[in-house]
CSV table of C-alpha atoms in Angstrom, one decimal:
chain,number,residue,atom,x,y,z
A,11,UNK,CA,-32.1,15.1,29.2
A,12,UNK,CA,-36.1,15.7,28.8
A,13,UNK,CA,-35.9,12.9,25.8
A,14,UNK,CA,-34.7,10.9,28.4
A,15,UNK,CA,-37.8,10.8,30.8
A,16,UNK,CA,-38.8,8.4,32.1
A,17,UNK,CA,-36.1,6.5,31.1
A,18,UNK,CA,-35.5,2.6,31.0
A,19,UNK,CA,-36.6,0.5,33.9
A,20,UNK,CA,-34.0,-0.5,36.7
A,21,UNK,CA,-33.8,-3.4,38.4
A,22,UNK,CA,-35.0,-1.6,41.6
A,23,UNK,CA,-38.4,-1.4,39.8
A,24,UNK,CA,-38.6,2.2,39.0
A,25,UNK,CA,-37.5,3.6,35.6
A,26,UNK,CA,-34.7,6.3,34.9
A,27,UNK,CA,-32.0,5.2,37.2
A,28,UNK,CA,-28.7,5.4,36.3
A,29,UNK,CA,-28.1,1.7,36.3
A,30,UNK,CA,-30.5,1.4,34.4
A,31,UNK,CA,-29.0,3.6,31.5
A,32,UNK,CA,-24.9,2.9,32.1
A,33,UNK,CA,-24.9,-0.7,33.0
A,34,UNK,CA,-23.5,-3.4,30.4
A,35,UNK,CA,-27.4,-4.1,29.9
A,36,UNK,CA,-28.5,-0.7,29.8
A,37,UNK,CA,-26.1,-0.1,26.9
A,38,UNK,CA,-27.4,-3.0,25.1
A,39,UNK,CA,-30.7,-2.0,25.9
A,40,UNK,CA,-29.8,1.4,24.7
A,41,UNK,CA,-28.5,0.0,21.7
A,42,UNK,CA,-31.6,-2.2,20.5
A,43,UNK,CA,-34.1,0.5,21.4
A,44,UNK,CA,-31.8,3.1,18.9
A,45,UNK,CA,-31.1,0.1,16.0
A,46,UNK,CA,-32.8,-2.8,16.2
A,47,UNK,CA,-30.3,-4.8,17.1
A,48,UNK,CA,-29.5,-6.7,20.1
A,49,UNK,CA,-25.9,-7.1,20.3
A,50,UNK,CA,-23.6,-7.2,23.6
A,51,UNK,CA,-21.3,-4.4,24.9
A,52,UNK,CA,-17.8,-5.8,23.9
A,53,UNK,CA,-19.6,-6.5,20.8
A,54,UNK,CA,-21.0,-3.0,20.1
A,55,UNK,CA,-17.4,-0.9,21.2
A,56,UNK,CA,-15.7,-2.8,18.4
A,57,UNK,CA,-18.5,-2.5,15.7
A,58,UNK,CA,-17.7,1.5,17.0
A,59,UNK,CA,-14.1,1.6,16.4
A,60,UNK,CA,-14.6,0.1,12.9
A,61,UNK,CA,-16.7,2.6,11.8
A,62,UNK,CA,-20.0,1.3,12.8
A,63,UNK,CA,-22.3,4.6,12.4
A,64,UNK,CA,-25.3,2.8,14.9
A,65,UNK,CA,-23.0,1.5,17.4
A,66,UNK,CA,-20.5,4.5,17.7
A,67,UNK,CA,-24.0,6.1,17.9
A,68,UNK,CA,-24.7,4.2,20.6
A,69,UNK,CA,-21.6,4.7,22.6
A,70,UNK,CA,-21.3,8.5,22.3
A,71,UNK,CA,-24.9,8.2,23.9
A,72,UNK,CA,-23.2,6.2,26.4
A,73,UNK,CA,-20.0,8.7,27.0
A,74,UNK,CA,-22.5,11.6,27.2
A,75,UNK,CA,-24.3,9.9,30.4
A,76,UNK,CA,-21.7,8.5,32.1
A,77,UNK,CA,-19.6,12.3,31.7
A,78,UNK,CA,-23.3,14.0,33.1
A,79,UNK,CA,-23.1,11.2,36.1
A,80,UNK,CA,-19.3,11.2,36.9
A,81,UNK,CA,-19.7,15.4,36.7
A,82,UNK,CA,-22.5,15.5,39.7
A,83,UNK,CA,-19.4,13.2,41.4
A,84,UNK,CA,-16.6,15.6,40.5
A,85,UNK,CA,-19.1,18.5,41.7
A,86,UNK,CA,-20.0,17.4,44.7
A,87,UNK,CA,-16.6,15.2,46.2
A,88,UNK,CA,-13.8,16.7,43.7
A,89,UNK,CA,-12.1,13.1,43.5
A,90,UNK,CA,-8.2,12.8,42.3
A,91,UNK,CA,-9.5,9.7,40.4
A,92,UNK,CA,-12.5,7.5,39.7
A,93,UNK,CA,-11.8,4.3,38.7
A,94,UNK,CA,-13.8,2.7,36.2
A,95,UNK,CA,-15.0,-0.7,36.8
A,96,UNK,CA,-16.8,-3.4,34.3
A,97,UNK,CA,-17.0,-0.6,31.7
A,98,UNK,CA,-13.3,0.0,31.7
A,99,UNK,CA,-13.0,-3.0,29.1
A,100,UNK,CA,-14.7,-0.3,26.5
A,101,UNK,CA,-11.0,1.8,26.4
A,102,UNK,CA,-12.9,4.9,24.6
A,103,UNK,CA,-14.4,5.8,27.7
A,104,UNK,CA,-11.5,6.3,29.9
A,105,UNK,CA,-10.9,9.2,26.8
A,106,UNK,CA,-13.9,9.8,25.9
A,107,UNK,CA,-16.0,10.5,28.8
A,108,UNK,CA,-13.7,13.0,30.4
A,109,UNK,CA,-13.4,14.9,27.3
A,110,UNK,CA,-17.6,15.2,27.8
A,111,UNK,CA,-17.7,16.1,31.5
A,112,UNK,CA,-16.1,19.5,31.5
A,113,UNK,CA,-19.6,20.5,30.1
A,114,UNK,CA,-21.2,20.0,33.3
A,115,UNK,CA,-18.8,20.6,36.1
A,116,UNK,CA,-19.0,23.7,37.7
A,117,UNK,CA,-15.5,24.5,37.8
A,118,UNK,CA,-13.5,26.1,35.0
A,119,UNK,CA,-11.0,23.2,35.3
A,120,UNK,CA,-11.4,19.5,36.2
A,121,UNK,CA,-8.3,17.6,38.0
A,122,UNK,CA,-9.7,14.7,37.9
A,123,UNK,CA,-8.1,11.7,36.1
A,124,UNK,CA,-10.5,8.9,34.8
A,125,UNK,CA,-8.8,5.3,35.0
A,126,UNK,CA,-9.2,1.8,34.3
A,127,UNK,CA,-9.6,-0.6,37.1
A,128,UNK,CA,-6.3,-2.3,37.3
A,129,UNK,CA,-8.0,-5.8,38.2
A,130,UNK,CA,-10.9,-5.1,36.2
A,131,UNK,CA,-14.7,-6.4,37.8
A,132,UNK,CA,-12.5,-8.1,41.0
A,133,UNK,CA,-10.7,-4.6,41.8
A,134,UNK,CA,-13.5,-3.3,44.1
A,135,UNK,CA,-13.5,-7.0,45.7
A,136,UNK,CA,-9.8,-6.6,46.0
A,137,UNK,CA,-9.8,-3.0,47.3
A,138,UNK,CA,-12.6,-4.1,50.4
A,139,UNK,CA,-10.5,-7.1,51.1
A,140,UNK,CA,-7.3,-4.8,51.9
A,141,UNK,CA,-9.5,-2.8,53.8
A,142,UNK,CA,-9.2,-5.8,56.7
């Protein structure tokens, strides 16, 4: 989004990446910048689901981005499934973001299911292990 630009900078040194806005410290980043305060990401989902106005703020802002990234995905591989990894511990995203992403995928329907990883941050360490 133009309002967007440049956007925070990444660890990579440049600003705007997508790390940079949907990592657990771009969300707290996100959130300070929007509130003033600093608080962590488990700390701001449940400030959201008890009717917190500046943190459900905060991860709406969130589910909007992650749906505009995870749609470029979905446009471009057309995955059965993404698996969400550290983030999956927020459980609104795995309905939220999906319920967002339809606006940007090309296709008139999405088949695409959006899951939790089953092992949480260790599942992608797990998956390359069985790999061997």
């Amino acid at each position: 989004m133009p309002e967007e630009i440049p956007g925070p900078r990444c660890a990579c040194g440049r600003d705007g990446c997508i790390e940079a806005f949907l990592s657990g410290p771009g969300l707290t980043l996100d959130h300070l910048l929007a509130t003033g305060e600093a608080r962590e990401p488990a700390d701001i989902a449940a400030r959201a689901e008890s009717g917190d106005r500046g943190c459900a703020g905060t991860l709406e802002r969130y589910e909007e981005r992650l749906a505009r990234a995870l749609a470029s995905v979905i446009n471009l591989l057309d995955p059965e499934v993404i698996v969400l990894g550290g983030a999956s511990r927020i459980e609104r995203l795995v309905r939220g973001v999906p319920a967002r992403w339809g606006h940007h995928v090309y296709s008139d329907t999405v088949a695409t299911r959006l899951v939790k990883a089953a092992h949480g941050d260790a599942s992608g360490v797990r998956g390359a292990a069985r790999l061997w």
